CSV table of C-alpha atoms in Angstrom, one decimal:
chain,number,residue,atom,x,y,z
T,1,UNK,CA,-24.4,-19.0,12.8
T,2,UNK,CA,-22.8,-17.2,9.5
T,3,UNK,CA,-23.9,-17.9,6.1
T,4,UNK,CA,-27.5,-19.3,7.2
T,5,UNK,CA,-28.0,-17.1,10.5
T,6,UNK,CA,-30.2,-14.4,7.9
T,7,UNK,CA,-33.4,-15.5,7.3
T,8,UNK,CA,-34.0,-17.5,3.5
T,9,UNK,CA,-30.7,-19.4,3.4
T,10,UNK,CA,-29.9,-23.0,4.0
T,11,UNK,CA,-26.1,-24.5,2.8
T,12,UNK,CA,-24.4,-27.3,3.5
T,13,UNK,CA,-21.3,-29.1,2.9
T,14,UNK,CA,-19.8,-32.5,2.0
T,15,UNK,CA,-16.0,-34.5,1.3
T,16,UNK,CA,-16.8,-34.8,-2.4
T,17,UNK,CA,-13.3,-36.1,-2.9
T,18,UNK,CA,-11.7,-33.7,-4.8
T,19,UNK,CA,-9.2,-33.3,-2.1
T,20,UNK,CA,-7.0,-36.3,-2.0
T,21,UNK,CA,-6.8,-35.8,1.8
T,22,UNK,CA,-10.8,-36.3,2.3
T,23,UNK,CA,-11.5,-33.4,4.1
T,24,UNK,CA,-14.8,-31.3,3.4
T,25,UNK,CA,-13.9,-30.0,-0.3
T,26,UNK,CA,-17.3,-28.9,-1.6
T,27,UNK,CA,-20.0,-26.3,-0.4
T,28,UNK,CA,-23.6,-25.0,-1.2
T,29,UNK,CA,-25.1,-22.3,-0.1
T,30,UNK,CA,-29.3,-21.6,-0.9
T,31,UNK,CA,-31.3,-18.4,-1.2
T,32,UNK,CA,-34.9,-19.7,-0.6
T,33,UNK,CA,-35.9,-16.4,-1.1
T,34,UNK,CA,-38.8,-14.6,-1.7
T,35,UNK,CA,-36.4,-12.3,-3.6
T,36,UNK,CA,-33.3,-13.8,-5.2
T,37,UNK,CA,-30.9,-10.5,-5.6
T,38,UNK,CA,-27.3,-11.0,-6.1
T,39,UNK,CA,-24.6,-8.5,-6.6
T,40,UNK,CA,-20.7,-9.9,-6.7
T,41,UNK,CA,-17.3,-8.6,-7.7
T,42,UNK,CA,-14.6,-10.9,-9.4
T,43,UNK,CA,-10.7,-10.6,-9.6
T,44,UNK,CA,-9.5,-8.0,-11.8
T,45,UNK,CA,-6.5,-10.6,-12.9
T,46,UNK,CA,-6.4,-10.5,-16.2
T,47,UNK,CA,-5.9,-14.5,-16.1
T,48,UNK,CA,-9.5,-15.1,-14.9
T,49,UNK,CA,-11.0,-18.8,-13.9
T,50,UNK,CA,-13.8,-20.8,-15.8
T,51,UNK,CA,-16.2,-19.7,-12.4
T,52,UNK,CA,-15.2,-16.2,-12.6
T,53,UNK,CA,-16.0,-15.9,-16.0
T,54,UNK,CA,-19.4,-18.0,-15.9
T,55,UNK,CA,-20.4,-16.4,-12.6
T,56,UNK,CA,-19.9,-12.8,-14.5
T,57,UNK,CA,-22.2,-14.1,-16.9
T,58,UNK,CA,-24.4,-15.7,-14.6
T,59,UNK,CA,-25.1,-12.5,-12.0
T,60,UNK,CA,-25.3,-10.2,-14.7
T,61,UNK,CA,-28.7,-9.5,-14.2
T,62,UNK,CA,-28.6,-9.0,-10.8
T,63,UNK,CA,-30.2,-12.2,-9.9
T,64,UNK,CA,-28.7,-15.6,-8.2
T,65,UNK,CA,-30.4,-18.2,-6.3
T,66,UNK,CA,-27.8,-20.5,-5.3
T,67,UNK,CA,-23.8,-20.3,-4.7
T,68,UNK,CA,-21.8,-23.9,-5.4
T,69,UNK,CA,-17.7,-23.4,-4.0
T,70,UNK,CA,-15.2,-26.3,-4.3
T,71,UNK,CA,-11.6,-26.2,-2.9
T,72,UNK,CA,-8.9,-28.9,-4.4
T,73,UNK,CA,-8.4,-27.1,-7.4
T,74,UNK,CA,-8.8,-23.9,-8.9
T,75,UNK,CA,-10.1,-24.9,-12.6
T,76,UNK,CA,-8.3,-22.3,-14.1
T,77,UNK,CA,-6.6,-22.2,-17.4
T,78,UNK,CA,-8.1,-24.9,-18.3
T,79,UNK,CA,-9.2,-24.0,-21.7
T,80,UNK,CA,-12.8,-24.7,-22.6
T,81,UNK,CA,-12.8,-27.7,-21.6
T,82,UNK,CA,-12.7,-26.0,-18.4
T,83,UNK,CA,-15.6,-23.4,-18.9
T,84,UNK,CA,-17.6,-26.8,-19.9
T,85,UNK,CA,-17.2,-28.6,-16.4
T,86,UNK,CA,-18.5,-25.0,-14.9
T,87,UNK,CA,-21.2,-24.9,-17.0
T,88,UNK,CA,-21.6,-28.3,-16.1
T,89,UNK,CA,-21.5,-28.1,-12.6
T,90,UNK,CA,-23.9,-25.2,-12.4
T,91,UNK,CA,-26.1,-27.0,-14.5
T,92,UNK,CA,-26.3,-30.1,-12.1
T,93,UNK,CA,-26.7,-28.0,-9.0
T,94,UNK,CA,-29.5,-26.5,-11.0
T,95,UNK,CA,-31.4,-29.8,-11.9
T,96,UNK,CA,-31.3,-30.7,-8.5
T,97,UNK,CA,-32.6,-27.4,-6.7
T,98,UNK,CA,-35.7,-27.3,-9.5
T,99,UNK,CA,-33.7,-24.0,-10.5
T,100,UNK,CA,-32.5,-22.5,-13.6
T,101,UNK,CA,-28.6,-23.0,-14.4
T,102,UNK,CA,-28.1,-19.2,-15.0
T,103,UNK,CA,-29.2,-18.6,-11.5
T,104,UNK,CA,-26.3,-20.8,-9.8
T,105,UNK,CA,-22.8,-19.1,-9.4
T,106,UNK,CA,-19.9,-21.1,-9.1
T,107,UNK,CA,-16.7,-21.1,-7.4
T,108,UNK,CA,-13.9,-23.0,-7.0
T,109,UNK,CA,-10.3,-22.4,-5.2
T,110,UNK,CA,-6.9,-24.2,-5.1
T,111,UNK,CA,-3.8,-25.3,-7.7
T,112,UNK,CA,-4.1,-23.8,-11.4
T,113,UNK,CA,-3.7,-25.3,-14.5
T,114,UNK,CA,-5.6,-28.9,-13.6
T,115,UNK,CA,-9.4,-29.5,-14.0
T,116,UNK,CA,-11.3,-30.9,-11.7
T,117,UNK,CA,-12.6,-34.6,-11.2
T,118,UNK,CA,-16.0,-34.1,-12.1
T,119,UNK,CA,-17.4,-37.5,-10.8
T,120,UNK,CA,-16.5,-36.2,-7.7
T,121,UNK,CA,-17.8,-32.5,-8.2
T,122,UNK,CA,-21.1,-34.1,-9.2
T,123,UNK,CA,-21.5,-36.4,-6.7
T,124,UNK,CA,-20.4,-34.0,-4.1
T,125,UNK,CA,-23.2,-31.6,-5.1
T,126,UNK,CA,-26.0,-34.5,-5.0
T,127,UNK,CA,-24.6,-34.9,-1.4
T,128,UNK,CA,-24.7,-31.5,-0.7
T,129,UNK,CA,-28.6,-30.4,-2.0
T,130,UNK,CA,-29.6,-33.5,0.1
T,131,UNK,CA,-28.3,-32.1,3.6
T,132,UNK,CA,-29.2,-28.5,3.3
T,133,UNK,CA,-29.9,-27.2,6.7
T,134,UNK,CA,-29.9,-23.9,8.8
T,135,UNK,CA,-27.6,-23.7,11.9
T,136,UNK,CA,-24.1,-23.5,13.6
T,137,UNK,CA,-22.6,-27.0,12.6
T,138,UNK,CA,-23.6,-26.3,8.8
T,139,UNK,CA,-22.0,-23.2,8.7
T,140,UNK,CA,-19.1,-23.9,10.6
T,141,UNK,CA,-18.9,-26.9,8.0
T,142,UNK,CA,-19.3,-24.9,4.8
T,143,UNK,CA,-16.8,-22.6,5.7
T,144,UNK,CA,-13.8,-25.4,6.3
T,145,UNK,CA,-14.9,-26.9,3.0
T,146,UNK,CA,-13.6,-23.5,0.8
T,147,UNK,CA,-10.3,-23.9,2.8
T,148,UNK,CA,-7.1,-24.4,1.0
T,149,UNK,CA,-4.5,-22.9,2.4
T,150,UNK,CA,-6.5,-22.0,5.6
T,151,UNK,CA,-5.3,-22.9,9.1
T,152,UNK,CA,-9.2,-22.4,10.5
T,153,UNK,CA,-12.3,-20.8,8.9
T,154,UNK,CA,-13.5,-17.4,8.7
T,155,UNK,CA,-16.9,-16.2,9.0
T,156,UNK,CA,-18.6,-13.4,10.7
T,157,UNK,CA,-22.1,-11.8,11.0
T,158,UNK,CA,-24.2,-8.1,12.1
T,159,UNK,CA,-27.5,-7.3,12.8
T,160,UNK,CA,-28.8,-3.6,11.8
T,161,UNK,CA,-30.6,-1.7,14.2
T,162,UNK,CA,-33.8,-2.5,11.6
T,163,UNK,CA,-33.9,-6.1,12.5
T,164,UNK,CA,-31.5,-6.6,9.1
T,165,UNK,CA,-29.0,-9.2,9.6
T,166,UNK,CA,-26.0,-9.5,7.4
T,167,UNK,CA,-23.8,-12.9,7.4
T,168,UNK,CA,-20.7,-14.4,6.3
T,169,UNK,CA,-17.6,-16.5,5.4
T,170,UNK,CA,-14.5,-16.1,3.5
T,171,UNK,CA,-11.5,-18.1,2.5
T,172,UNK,CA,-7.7,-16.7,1.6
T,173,UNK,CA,-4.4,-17.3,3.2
T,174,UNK,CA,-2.3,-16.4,0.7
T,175,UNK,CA,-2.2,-14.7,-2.9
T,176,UNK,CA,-3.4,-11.5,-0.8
T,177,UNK,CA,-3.3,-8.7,-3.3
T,178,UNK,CA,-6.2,-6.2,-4.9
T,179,UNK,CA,-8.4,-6.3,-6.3
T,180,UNK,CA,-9.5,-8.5,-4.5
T,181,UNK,CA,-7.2,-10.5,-2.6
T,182,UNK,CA,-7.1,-14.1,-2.8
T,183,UNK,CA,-10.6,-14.7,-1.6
T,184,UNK,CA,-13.9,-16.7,-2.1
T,185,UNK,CA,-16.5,-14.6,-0.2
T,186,UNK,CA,-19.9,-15.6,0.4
T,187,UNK,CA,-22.5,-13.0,2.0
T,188,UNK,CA,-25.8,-13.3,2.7
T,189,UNK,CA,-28.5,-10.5,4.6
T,190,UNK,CA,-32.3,-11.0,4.6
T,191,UNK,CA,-32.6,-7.6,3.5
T,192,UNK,CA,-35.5,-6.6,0.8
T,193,UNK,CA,-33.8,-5.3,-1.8
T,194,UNK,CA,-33.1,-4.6,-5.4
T,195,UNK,CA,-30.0,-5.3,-7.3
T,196,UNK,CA,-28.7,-1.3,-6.8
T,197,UNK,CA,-29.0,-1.5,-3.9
T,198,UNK,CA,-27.0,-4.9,-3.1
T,199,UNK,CA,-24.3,-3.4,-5.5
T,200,UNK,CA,-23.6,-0.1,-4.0
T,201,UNK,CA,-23.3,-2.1,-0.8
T,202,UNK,CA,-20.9,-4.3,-1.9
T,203,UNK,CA,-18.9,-2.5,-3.7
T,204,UNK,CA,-18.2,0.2,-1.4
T,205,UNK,CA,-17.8,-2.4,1.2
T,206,UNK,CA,-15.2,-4.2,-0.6
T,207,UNK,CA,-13.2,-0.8,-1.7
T,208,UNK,CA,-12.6,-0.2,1.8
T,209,UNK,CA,-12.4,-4.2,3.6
T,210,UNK,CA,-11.4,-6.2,0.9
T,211,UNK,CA,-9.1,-4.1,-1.5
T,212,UNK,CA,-7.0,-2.8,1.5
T,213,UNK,CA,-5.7,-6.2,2.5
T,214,UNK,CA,-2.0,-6.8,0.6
T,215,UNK,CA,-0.5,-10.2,1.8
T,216,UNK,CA,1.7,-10.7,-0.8
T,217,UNK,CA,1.5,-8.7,-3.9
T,218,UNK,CA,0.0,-11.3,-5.7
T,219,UNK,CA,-3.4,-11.3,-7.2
T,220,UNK,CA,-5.5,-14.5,-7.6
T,221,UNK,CA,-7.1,-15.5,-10.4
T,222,UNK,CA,-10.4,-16.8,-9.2
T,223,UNK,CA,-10.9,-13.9,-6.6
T,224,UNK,CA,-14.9,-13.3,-5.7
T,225,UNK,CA,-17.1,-11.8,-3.4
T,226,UNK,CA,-20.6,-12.3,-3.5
T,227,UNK,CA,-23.7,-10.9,-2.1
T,228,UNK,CA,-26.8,-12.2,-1.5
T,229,UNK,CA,-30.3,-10.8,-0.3
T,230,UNK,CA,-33.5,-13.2,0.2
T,231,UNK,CA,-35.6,-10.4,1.3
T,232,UNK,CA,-37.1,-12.9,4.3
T,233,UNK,CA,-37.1,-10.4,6.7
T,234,UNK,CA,-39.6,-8.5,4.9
T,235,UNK,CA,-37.6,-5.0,6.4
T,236,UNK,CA,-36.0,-2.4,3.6
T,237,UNK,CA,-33.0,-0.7,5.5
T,238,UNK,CA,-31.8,2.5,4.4
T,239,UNK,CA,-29.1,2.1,2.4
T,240,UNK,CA,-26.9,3.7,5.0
T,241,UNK,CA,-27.5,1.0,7.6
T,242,UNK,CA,-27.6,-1.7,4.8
T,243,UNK,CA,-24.1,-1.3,3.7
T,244,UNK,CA,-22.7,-0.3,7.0
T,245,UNK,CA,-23.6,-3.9,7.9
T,246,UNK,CA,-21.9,-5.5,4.6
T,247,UNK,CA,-18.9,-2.9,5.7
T,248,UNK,CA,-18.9,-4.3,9.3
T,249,UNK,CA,-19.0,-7.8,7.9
T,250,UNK,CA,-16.4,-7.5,5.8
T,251,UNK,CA,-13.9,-5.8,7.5
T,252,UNK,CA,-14.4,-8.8,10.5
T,253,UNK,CA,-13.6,-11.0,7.3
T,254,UNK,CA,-10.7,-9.4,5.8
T,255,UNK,CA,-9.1,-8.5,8.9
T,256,UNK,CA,-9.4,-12.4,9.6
T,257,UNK,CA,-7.9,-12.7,6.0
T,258,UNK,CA,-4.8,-11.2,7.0
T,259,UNK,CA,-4.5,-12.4,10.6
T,260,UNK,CA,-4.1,-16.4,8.6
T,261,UNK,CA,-2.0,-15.2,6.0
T,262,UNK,CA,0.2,-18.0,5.5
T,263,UNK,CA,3.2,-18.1,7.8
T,264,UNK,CA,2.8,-14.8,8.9
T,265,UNK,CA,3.9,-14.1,12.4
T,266,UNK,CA,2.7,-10.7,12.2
T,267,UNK,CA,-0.2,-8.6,11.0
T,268,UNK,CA,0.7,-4.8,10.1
T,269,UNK,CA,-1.3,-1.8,9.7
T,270,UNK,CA,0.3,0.4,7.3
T,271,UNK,CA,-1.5,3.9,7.4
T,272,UNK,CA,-0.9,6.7,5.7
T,273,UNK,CA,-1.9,10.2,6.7
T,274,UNK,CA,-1.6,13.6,5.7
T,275,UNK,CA,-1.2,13.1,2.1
T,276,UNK,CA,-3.0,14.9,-1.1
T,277,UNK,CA,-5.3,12.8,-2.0
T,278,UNK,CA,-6.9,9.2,-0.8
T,279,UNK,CA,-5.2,8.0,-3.6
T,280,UNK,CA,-2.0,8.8,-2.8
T,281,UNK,CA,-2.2,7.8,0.9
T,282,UNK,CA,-3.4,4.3,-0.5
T,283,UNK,CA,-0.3,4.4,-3.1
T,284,UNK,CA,2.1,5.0,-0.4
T,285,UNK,CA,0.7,2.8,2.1
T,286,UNK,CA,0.6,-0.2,-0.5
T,287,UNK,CA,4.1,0.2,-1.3
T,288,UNK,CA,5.4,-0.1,1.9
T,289,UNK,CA,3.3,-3.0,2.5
T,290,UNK,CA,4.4,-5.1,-0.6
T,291,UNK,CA,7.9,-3.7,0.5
T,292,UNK,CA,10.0,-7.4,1.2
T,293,UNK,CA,13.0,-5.6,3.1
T,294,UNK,CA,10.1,-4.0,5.1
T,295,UNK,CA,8.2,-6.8,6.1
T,296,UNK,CA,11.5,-9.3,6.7
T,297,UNK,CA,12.3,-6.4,9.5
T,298,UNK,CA,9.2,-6.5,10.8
T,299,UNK,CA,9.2,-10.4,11.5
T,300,UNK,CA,12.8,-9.8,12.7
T,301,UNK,CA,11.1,-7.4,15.1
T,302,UNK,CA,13.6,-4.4,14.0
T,303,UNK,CA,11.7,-1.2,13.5
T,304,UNK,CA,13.6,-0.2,10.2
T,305,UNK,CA,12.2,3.1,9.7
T,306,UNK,CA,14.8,3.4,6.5
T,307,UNK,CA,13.0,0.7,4.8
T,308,UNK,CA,10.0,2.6,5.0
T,309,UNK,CA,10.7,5.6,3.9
T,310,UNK,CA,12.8,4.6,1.3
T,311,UNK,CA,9.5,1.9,0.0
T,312,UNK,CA,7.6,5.4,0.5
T,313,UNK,CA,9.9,7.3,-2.0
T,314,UNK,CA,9.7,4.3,-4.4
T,315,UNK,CA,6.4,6.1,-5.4
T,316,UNK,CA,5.6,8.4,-8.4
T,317,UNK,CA,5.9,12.2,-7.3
T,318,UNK,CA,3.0,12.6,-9.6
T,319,UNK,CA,1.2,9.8,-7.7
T,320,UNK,CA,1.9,11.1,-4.1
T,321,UNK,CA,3.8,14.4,-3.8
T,322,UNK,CA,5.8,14.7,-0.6
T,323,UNK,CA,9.0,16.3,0.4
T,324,UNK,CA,11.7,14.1,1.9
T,325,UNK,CA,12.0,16.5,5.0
T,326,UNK,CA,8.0,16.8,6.0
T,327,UNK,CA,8.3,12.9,6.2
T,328,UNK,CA,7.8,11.6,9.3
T,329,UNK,CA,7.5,8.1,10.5
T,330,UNK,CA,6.3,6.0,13.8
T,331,UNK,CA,6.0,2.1,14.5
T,332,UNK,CA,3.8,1.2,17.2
T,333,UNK,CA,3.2,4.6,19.0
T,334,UNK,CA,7.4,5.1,18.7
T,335,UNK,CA,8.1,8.2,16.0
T,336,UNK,CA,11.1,7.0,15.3
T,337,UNK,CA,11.8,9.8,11.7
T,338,UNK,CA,10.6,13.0,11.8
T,339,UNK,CA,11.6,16.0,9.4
T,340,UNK,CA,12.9,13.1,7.1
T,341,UNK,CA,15.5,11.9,9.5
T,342,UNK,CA,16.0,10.0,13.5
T,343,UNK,CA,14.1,11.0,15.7
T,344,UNK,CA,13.7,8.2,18.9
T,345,UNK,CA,15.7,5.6,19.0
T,346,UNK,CA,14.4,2.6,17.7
T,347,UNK,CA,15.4,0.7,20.7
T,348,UNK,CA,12.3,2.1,22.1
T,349,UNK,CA,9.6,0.5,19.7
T,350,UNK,CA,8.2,-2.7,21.4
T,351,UNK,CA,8.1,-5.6,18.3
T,352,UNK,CA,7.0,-8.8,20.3
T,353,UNK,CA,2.8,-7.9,20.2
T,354,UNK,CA,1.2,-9.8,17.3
T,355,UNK,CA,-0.2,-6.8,15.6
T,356,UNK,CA,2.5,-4.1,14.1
T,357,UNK,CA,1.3,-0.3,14.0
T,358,UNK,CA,3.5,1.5,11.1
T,359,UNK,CA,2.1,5.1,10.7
T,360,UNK,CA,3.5,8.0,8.3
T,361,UNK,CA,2.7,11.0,7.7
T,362,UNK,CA,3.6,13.1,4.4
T,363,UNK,CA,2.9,16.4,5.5
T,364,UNK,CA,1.5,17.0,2.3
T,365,UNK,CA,-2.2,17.2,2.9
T,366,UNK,CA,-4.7,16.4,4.6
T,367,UNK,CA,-6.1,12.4,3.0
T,368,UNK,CA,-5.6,9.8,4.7
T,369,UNK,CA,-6.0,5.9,3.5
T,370,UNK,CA,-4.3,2.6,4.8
T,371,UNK,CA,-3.6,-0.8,4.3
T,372,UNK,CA,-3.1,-4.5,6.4
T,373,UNK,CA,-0.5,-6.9,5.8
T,374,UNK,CA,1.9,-9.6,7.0
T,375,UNK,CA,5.3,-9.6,7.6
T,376,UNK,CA,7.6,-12.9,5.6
T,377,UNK,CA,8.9,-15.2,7.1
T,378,UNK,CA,10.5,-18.7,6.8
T,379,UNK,CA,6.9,-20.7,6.5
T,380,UNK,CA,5.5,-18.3,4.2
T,381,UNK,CA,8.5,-19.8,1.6
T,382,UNK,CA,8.3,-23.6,2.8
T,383,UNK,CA,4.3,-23.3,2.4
T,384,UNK,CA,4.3,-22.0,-1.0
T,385,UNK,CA,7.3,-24.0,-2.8
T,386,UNK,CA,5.5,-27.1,-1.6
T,387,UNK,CA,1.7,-26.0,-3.0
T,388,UNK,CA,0.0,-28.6,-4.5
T,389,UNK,CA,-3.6,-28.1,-3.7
C-alpha cells in the first residue's frame, strides 16, 4: 500500500477513455480527513498547464481535500478554453464527493497543445468516486493510471518512529529537468498538521529529491508535487521526523524517476565535492549531467573523463571558482584525472553495472551537492520522435 496505506485516504482509478489504447487513464485520490491540509509545488516553466495554474489557485490556502490526475493528454496551451474544462473537472469531482470545487486539485499529464475529451474525463471521474477504496490493488491501480511514458509505476512509503506514516506515487520518464522534473506526485501522511508545517516539509524535501534529478534538460510544463495530511493518526511529529519521512519518500520516488527514464540504459550519480559553495557543486554537477557528449560515453561505457571536465569548465568562474589543475576526477571508484590531467588508465573503470558513479572534486572548498541522471541512447530518440500521448 502507497497512496492509501496512511490513515484518512481512499483513491481509486478507472479507463475513462482518454487514452485511445484503454488502459487505466484517470485517478482519484481522497483525504477523508479530520484535517484537510495540503501544501504542493508546481513547475517553474514559464509555459504552465490549465491544472497547474488552477491547482496554484486552488491550494493557496493551504487546504485540499481531494487530488483528480488524468494521463492522455496534458491540457496545456490550450487557451481558456482549457482553464474551463479544469475548472470544469474540479467542479464535477466536487459535486460528486459533497465537496467544495476550490478544495479539489487537478492534474493531468501527456501530449501538449490538445484538450481533453471531456465526456470521458467526466465519466471517468463518476467511475472513479464510485470505487473508492483502501488497499494494495487500488494503489497499485492509481499509480499505472498517471503513466505516460512509464514502463511500470512508482510509489513508495515510511513510517516515523511516532507511528506517522508517509505515502506515495509518482509519474515521469522523460522531460526530467528542475524544477521539478517531469513529474505528477501525489503524497499523503496521516500526520496532524498545519499548512507550515506540510510546506516546510515539502519543500525542503523536494529541493534535495526532486530538483536533483536531470534526465534531459528539459522542463515540463505541468510538473507537481503535492502533499497531503489527514491528520487520522491523531500523532503531531516533530517537524524533524515529519519531513525526514516526506525526504525518505521522495528520494525512493525520484530515484525511481530516474532509474525509468526513457531508454536509459544507465542511471548516473554525478557528485560534486569540494567546491565553494552548495551552489556551485550543484552548478557543476548539473552541467555535466545535461552534458550529451558525457552521457553518449557513458551508455557507450567509455569513461571520458575529458568530457567531464571540459562540461565542468563550461561553468561561470563566478558561479563555481576552480582551478583547472586542483581538478580531479573518478568514475566508479577509478580516479581516472587528478591535478587537471591522467591519472589511471581508463581501461581500469568497470562500465557494464547499471548504475554509473562520476565523482569530482574542485579543490576549491569544502560544499558538496550532486545530481542523478541517465545516459542517451538510441530509444531515448525513437521514443520521443514518435510521442503522441
Amino acid at each position: 500500500m502507497t497512496v492509501t496505506r496512511p490513515r484518512g485516504f481512499r483513491a481509486a482509478a478507472t479507463a475513462a477513455g482518454i487514452k485511445a489504447t484503454g488502459a487505466l487513464d484517470l485517478a482519484l485520490v481522497v483525504n477523508d480527513g479530520p484535517r484537510d491540509t495540503a501544501a504542493a509545488v508546481f513547475t517553474a516553466n514559464r509555459v504552465q498547464a490549465a491544472p497547474v495554474l488552477w491547482s496554484r489557485q486552488a491550494i493557496a490556502d493551504g487546504r485540499s481535500r481531494a487530488v483528480v490526475l488524468n494521463s492522455g493528454g496534458a491540457n496545456a496551451c490550450t487557451g481558456p478554453e482549457g482553464f474551463a474544462d479544469t475548472h470544469r473537472t474540479a467542479e464535477h469531482t466536487a459535486q460528486q464527493l459533497g465537496i467544495s470545487a476550490q478544495d479539489v486539485l487537478v492534474c493531468s499529464t501527456g501530449l501538449i497543445g490538445e484538450r481533453l475529451p471531456m465526456d470521458a474525463v467526466l465519466g471517468g471521474i463518476d467511475t472513479a468516486a464510485a470505487a473508492l477504496a483502501v488497499g494494495a490493488e487500488t494503489d497499485e491501480a492509481a499509480s499505472r493510471a498517471i503513466m505516460t511514458t512509464d514502463s511500470v509505476p512508482k510509489t513508495a512509503s515510511a513510517t516515523t518512529s511516532s507511528g506517522v506514516v508517509v505515502g506515495g506515487m509518482a509519474k515521469g520518464a522523460g522531460m526530467l529537468a528542475p524544477q521539478l522534473a517531469t513529474m505528477l506526485v501525489v503524497l499523503t501522511t496521516d500526520a496532524d498538521i498545519d499548512p507550515a508545517t506540510a510546506g516546510s516539509a515539502l519543500r525542503a524535501a523536494t529541493a534535495t529529491t526532486f530538483d536533483r534529478v536531470d534526465s534531459d534538460a528539459c522542463m515540463s510544463t505541468n510538473d507537481t508535487v503535492i502533499l497531503l495530511a489527514s491528520g487520522a493518526s491523531g500523532i503531531t511529529p516533530r517537524a524533524e521526523e515529519l519531513a525526514e519521512a516526506v525526504r525518505q519518500v521522495s528520494a525512493d520516488l525520484a530515484r525511481q524517476l530516474v532509474a525509468d527514464a526513457e531508454g536509459a540504459a544507465h542511471d548516473v550519480h554525478v557528485i560534486v565535492r569540494s567546491a565553494s559553495t552548495e551552489q556551485a557543486a550543484l552548478a557543476v554537477a548539473r552541467e555535466i549531467a545535461r552534458s550529451n557528449l558525457v552521457k553518449t560515453a557513458v551508455y557507450g561505457n567509455d569513461p571520458n573523463w575529458g568530457r567531464i571536465v571540459a562540461a565542468a569548465g563550461c561553468v561561470p568562474e563566478d558561479v563555481a571558482p576552480f582551478a583547472v589543475e586542483d581538478l580531479s576526477v573518478s568514475v566508479n571508484g577509478v580516479e581516472v584525472c587528478r591535478s587537471g590531467g591522467a591519472h589511471r588508465d581508463r581501461s581500469e573503470v568497470d562500465m557494464t553495472p547499471r548504475e554509473t558513479l562520476i565523482e569530482v572534486d574542485l579543490g576549491a572548498g569544502t560544499a558538496t551537492g550532486d545530481i542523478w541522471t541517465n545516459d542517451l541512447t538510441h530509444e531515448y530518440v525513437e521514443e520521443n520522435s514518435a510521442y503522441s500521448s
